[in-house]
Amino acid sequence: MVGLFQKLRSRLGQGTKALGGKIFSIFRGAKISAEDREQLEALLYGADLGREAVAAILEAVGRERKDLPAAARAPLERLLAGSEGHPSIQSPPEVLCLLGVNGSGKTTVAAKLAAHFSRKGKKVLLGSCDTFRAAANEQLCLWAERLGVEIVRSRRGSDAAAVAYDALSAATARGKDLLILDTAGRLHTKEHLLEELVKLRRVLEKKWPEIPIHGWLVLDGHQGSNGLRQAEIFHSTFPLSGLVITKLDGSARGGAIVPIYRATKLPIYFIGLGESAEDLRPFSVDEYLDALLGE
Ligand SMILES: Nc1nc2c(ncn2[C@@H]2O[C@H](COP(=O)(O)OP(=O)(O)OP(=O)(O)O)[C@@H](O)[C@H]2O)c(=O)[nH]1
Ligand SMILES: [Mg+2]
């Protein structure tokens, strides 16, 4: 665990990583002055922790100097209760559909998840449902080859629902445990593109009503709390059951996990910490808060 924590910690962006250290350095006297509190408040907002968490931390910290990161930790633990997603495949095959805006990290997460579940001994199939860009198909095929995971690629002229249908047919025929569908990036404001997702789900549910379909939203950690609006709209289109937050390496807005969870109450299954297949971590509140509040 120490290794994982160190990796998370060393990879979190300076702005976020330094939060704990900065909190320590603000307070020098025995009492916390109004100015100290203002400085702390600015720091917490700067990390994108959001209003609810900032208020809760300020309240917990109070006016006496004490072990500040510990005082800040308790309210964050409370706000993040229930946020750890623990993926399990209950009735194989199951479908995991990755959704999100352009460039949020869906294709990379699809590959990383394929690697993760394969390592766990699951039989994984990838489905390339990004039919907008030929390059997207190539990108996922390359990953599949590198990881030794089977893939159903998109064909010219086919739509996302057709690829998903072919992929799930293949998953059932080949006795797979998990089908991971990569989808095209789409702005949550483009209704006709969102419709494509509704169709994809409808087509699968119609043919395989008993097969569970999970929708995970892939959010770019750099975007901070902008992810909130995306989550809301995607959720109303394609019911979501979880989140993956990517690019937390180098993000100065790593605190955004807190308001995103509070607003969506969707479990966070994994966080992305880099571009390689191993740079995906199951989300752990403890590990996250250690990294966030460590000195
Ligand atoms: N640093 C870092 N880069 C990442 C991470 N996840 C993805 N990326 C990079 O972000 C870029 C976009 O990733 P993709 O996986 O192609 O994103 P996408 O959501 O599939 O993009 P579209 O299909 O175009 O919507 C790529 O250069 C990835 O290598 C991460 O956790 N950390
Ligand atoms: Mg993609």
Coordinates of C-alpha atoms and ligand atoms in Angstrom, one line a residue:
M1 CA 0.0 0.0 0.0
V2 CA 2.8 2.4 0.8
G3 CA 4.0 2.1 -2.8
L4 CA 0.5 3.0 -4.1
F5 CA 0.2 5.9 -1.8
Q6 CA 3.6 7.3 -2.7
K7 CA 2.7 7.1 -6.3
L8 CA -0.6 8.9 -5.8
R9 CA 1.1 11.4 -3.6
S10 CA 4.1 12.0 -5.9
R11 CA 1.8 12.3 -8.9
L12 CA -0.8 14.6 -7.5
G13 CA -0.3 18.1 -9.0
Q14 CA 1.7 20.5 -6.9
G15 CA -1.3 22.7 -6.2
T16 CA -3.2 19.8 -4.6
K17 CA -0.3 17.9 -3.2
A18 CA 1.0 20.9 -1.3
L19 CA -2.3 21.6 0.4
G20 CA -1.3 19.8 3.6
G21 CA 2.0 21.5 3.7
K22 CA 0.5 24.9 3.1
I23 CA -2.1 24.3 5.8
F24 CA 0.7 23.6 8.2
S25 CA 2.6 26.6 7.3
I26 CA -0.3 29.1 7.6
F27 CA -0.6 28.7 11.3
R28 CA 2.2 29.7 13.5
G29 CA 0.7 31.2 16.6
A30 CA -1.4 29.4 19.2
K31 CA -4.6 31.1 18.0
I32 CA -5.9 31.2 14.5
S33 CA -6.4 34.7 13.4
A34 CA -9.1 35.9 11.0
E35 CA -6.4 36.4 8.5
D36 CA -5.2 32.8 8.9
R37 CA -8.7 31.6 8.3
E38 CA -9.1 33.7 5.2
Q39 CA -5.8 32.3 3.9
L40 CA -7.0 28.8 4.7
E41 CA -10.3 29.4 3.0
A42 CA -8.6 30.6 -0.2
L43 CA -6.3 27.6 -0.2
L44 CA -9.2 25.2 0.1
Y45 CA -11.2 26.9 -2.6
G46 CA -8.1 26.9 -4.8
A47 CA -7.9 23.1 -4.5
D48 CA -11.5 23.0 -5.8
L49 CA -12.9 21.4 -2.7
G50 CA -16.1 23.3 -3.0
R51 CA -18.3 25.3 -0.7
E52 CA -19.7 22.5 1.4
A53 CA -16.3 21.0 2.2
V54 CA -14.6 24.4 2.8
A55 CA -17.3 25.3 5.3
A56 CA -17.1 22.0 7.1
I57 CA -13.3 22.2 7.3
L58 CA -13.3 25.8 8.6
E59 CA -15.8 24.8 11.2
A60 CA -13.9 21.7 12.3
V61 CA -10.6 23.7 12.5
G62 CA -12.2 26.3 14.7
R63 CA -10.0 29.0 16.2
E64 CA -7.5 27.1 18.3
R65 CA -4.3 25.8 16.8
K66 CA -4.4 22.1 16.8
D67 CA -3.4 19.3 14.5
L68 CA -4.8 21.0 11.5
P69 CA -4.6 18.4 8.8
A70 CA -6.2 15.9 11.2
A71 CA -8.9 18.5 12.0
A72 CA -9.5 19.0 8.2
R73 CA -9.5 15.2 7.6
A74 CA -12.5 14.3 9.8
P75 CA -15.1 16.4 7.8
L76 CA -13.7 15.2 4.5
E77 CA -14.0 11.6 5.7
R78 CA -17.6 12.3 6.6
L79 CA -18.3 14.0 3.2
L80 CA -16.7 11.1 1.3
A81 CA -18.5 8.3 3.2
G82 CA -19.8 5.8 0.6
S83 CA -17.7 7.2 -2.3
E84 CA -15.4 4.2 -2.7
G85 CA -16.7 2.0 -5.5
H86 CA -15.8 -1.7 -5.3
P87 CA -16.4 -3.2 -8.8
S88 CA -17.5 -6.8 -8.9
I89 CA -18.9 -8.9 -11.7
Q90 CA -22.0 -10.6 -10.3
S91 CA -23.6 -12.2 -13.3
P92 CA -21.2 -12.5 -16.3
P93 CA -21.2 -11.2 -18.9
E94 CA -21.7 -7.7 -17.8
V95 CA -21.4 -4.6 -19.9
L96 CA -19.4 -1.5 -18.8
C97 CA -20.0 1.5 -21.0
L98 CA -17.6 4.4 -20.7
L99 CA -19.0 7.9 -21.3
G100 CA -17.7 11.4 -21.2
V101 CA -16.9 14.6 -23.0
N102 CA -14.1 14.8 -25.6
G103 CA -10.7 13.9 -24.4
S104 CA -11.7 13.0 -20.8
G105 CA -9.7 9.8 -21.0
K106 CA -12.4 7.2 -22.0
T107 CA -10.2 5.2 -24.4
T108 CA -7.3 5.1 -22.1
V109 CA -9.5 4.1 -19.2
A110 CA -11.1 1.3 -21.4
A111 CA -7.6 -0.1 -22.0
K112 CA -6.5 0.4 -18.3
L113 CA -9.7 -1.4 -17.1
A114 CA -9.2 -4.2 -19.6
A115 CA -5.7 -4.7 -18.1
H116 CA -7.0 -4.4 -14.6
F117 CA -9.7 -7.0 -14.9
S118 CA -7.6 -9.3 -17.0
R119 CA -5.0 -9.3 -14.2
K120 CA -7.8 -10.3 -11.9
G121 CA -8.4 -13.3 -14.1
K122 CA -11.5 -12.0 -15.8
K123 CA -12.2 -12.7 -19.4
V124 CA -12.5 -9.3 -21.0
L125 CA -13.7 -8.1 -24.4
L126 CA -13.3 -4.5 -25.6
G127 CA -15.8 -2.9 -27.9
S128 CA -14.8 0.1 -29.9
C129 CA -18.0 2.1 -30.2
D130 CA -16.4 5.4 -31.1
T131 CA -17.5 5.4 -34.7
F132 CA -16.8 9.1 -35.2
R133 CA -13.1 8.9 -35.6
A134 CA -11.2 6.2 -37.4
A135 CA -8.2 7.0 -35.3
A136 CA -10.2 6.2 -32.1
N137 CA -10.7 2.7 -33.4
E138 CA -7.0 2.4 -34.2
Q139 CA -6.1 3.7 -30.7
L140 CA -8.1 1.1 -28.9
C141 CA -7.0 -1.7 -31.3
L142 CA -3.4 -0.8 -30.5
W143 CA -4.1 -1.1 -26.8
A144 CA -5.9 -4.4 -27.2
E145 CA -2.9 -5.8 -29.1
R146 CA -0.5 -4.6 -26.6
L147 CA -2.5 -6.0 -23.7
G148 CA -3.4 -9.2 -25.4
V149 CA -7.2 -8.5 -25.0
E150 CA -9.7 -9.3 -27.6
I151 CA -11.6 -6.5 -29.3
V152 CA -14.6 -6.0 -31.5
R153 CA -13.7 -3.1 -33.7
S154 CA -16.0 -0.6 -35.3
R155 CA -16.6 -1.0 -39.0
R156 CA -16.8 1.8 -41.5
G157 CA -20.4 3.1 -41.7
S158 CA -21.7 1.3 -38.7
D159 CA -23.1 3.1 -35.7
A160 CA -22.2 2.8 -32.1
A161 CA -25.3 0.7 -31.2
A162 CA -24.5 -1.8 -34.0
V163 CA -20.9 -2.2 -32.7
A164 CA -22.2 -2.6 -29.2
Y165 CA -24.7 -5.3 -30.4
D166 CA -21.9 -7.2 -32.3
A167 CA -19.6 -6.9 -29.3
L168 CA -22.2 -8.2 -26.8
S169 CA -23.1 -11.1 -29.2
A170 CA -19.4 -11.9 -29.3
A171 CA -19.0 -11.6 -25.5
T172 CA -21.9 -14.0 -24.8
A173 CA -20.7 -16.5 -27.6
R174 CA -17.1 -16.4 -26.3
G175 CA -18.0 -16.8 -22.6
K176 CA -16.6 -13.4 -21.5
D177 CA -17.1 -12.0 -18.1
L178 CA -16.9 -8.3 -19.0
L179 CA -17.5 -6.3 -22.1
I180 CA -16.0 -2.8 -21.9
L181 CA -17.4 -0.3 -24.4
D182 CA -15.4 2.8 -25.4
T183 CA -17.7 5.5 -26.8
A184 CA -17.0 8.7 -28.7
G185 CA -16.5 11.8 -26.7
R186 CA -19.5 14.1 -26.8
L187 CA -20.4 17.4 -25.3
H188 CA -23.1 17.0 -22.8
T189 CA -24.8 20.0 -24.5
K190 CA -25.2 18.2 -27.9
E191 CA -28.5 16.4 -27.7
H192 CA -28.4 14.5 -30.9
L193 CA -25.1 12.9 -29.8
L194 CA -26.5 12.0 -26.5
E195 CA -29.4 10.3 -28.3
E196 CA -26.9 7.9 -29.7
L197 CA -26.2 6.6 -26.2
V198 CA -29.8 6.2 -25.5
K199 CA -30.1 4.1 -28.6
L200 CA -27.0 2.0 -27.7
R201 CA -28.5 1.1 -24.4
R202 CA -32.0 0.4 -25.8
V203 CA -30.6 -2.0 -28.4
L204 CA -28.7 -4.0 -25.8
E205 CA -31.5 -4.1 -23.3
K206 CA -34.0 -5.2 -25.9
K207 CA -31.9 -8.2 -27.0
W208 CA -30.4 -9.0 -23.6
P209 CA -32.8 -7.7 -20.9
E210 CA -31.0 -9.9 -18.2
I211 CA -27.5 -8.6 -18.8
P212 CA -26.4 -5.7 -16.5
I213 CA -25.3 -2.5 -18.2
H214 CA -23.1 -0.2 -16.1
G215 CA -22.5 3.4 -17.2
W216 CA -19.4 5.0 -15.9
L217 CA -18.7 8.6 -16.5
V218 CA -15.1 9.4 -17.2
L219 CA -14.2 12.9 -15.9
D220 CA -11.0 14.8 -16.4
G221 CA -9.7 15.8 -13.0
H222 CA -8.2 18.9 -14.5
Q223 CA -11.6 20.2 -15.2
G224 CA -12.3 20.4 -11.5
S225 CA -15.9 21.0 -10.6
N226 CA -16.9 21.6 -14.2
G227 CA -17.5 17.8 -14.1
L228 CA -20.6 18.4 -12.0
R229 CA -22.7 19.7 -14.9
Q230 CA -21.4 16.9 -17.2
A231 CA -22.4 14.3 -14.7
E232 CA -25.9 15.7 -14.3
I233 CA -26.6 15.7 -18.0
F234 CA -25.0 12.4 -18.9
H235 CA -26.9 10.9 -16.0
S236 CA -30.2 12.0 -17.3
T237 CA -29.4 10.5 -20.7
F238 CA -27.7 7.2 -19.8
P239 CA -28.2 6.3 -16.1
L240 CA -24.8 6.3 -14.5
S241 CA -23.6 3.9 -11.9
G242 CA -20.1 5.2 -11.2
L243 CA -17.3 7.5 -12.0
V244 CA -13.7 7.4 -13.0
I245 CA -11.7 10.5 -12.5
T246 CA -8.6 10.8 -14.7
K247 CA -5.5 12.9 -15.0
L248 CA -5.2 13.5 -11.3
D249 CA -1.5 13.4 -11.9
G250 CA -0.5 17.0 -12.3
S251 CA -3.9 18.3 -11.5
A252 CA -4.0 21.3 -9.1
R253 CA -7.7 20.7 -8.7
G254 CA -7.7 17.3 -7.1
G255 CA -10.0 18.5 -4.4
A256 CA -12.9 18.5 -6.9
I257 CA -13.4 14.8 -6.2
V258 CA -15.3 15.9 -3.0
P259 CA -17.9 18.2 -4.6
I260 CA -18.3 15.9 -7.5
Y261 CA -19.1 13.0 -5.2
R262 CA -21.4 15.1 -3.0
A263 CA -23.4 16.3 -6.0
T264 CA -23.7 13.0 -7.8
K265 CA -23.4 10.5 -4.9
L266 CA -22.0 8.1 -7.6
P267 CA -19.3 5.8 -6.3
I268 CA -15.8 6.6 -7.7
Y269 CA -14.4 3.4 -8.9
F270 CA -11.0 4.3 -10.2
I271 CA -8.7 7.3 -10.5
G272 CA -6.2 7.8 -13.4
L273 CA -2.7 8.9 -12.6
G274 CA -0.9 8.7 -15.9
E275 CA -1.0 7.4 -19.4
S276 CA 0.2 3.9 -19.0
A277 CA -1.9 0.8 -18.4
E278 CA -0.8 0.5 -14.8
D279 CA -1.7 4.1 -14.0
L280 CA -5.1 3.3 -12.7
R281 CA -5.9 3.0 -9.1
P282 CA -9.0 1.8 -7.3
F283 CA -10.2 4.8 -5.5
S284 CA -9.5 4.8 -1.7
V285 CA -10.6 7.6 0.5
D286 CA -7.8 7.0 2.9
E287 CA -5.1 7.0 0.3
Y288 CA -6.7 10.1 -1.3
L289 CA -6.8 12.1 1.9
D290 CA -3.3 11.0 2.8
A291 CA -2.1 12.4 -0.5
L292 CA -4.2 15.5 -0.2
L293 CA -3.4 16.4 3.4
G294 CA 0.0 15.0 3.9
E295 CA 2.7 17.4 4.8
Ligands
LIG1 N1 -1.5 12.5 -17.5 C1 -2.6 11.7 -17.8 N2 -3.0 11.7 -19.1 C2 -4.1 10.9 -19.4 C3 -4.8 10.1 -18.4 N3 -5.8 9.5 -19.0 C4 -5.7 9.8 -20.3 N4 -4.7 10.6 -20.5 C5 -4.3 11.2 -21.8 O1 -5.4 12.1 -22.2 C6 -5.5 12.1 -23.6 C7 -6.9 11.8 -24.0 O2 -7.2 10.4 -23.6 P1 -8.2 9.5 -24.4 O3 -8.2 8.2 -23.6 O4 -7.9 9.4 -25.8 O5 -9.5 10.4 -24.2 P2 -10.9 10.1 -24.8 O6 -11.9 10.5 -23.8 O7 -11.0 8.7 -25.3 O8 -11.0 11.1 -26.0 P3 -12.0 11.2 -27.2 O9 -12.3 9.8 -27.7 O10 -11.4 12.0 -28.2 O11 -13.3 11.8 -26.6 C8 -4.5 11.1 -24.1 O12 -3.3 11.8 -24.5 C9 -4.2 10.2 -22.9 O13 -2.9 9.6 -22.9 C10 -4.3 10.3 -17.0 O14 -4.8 9.7 -16.0 N5 -3.2 11.0 -16.8
MG2 MG -11.6 8.0 -27.2

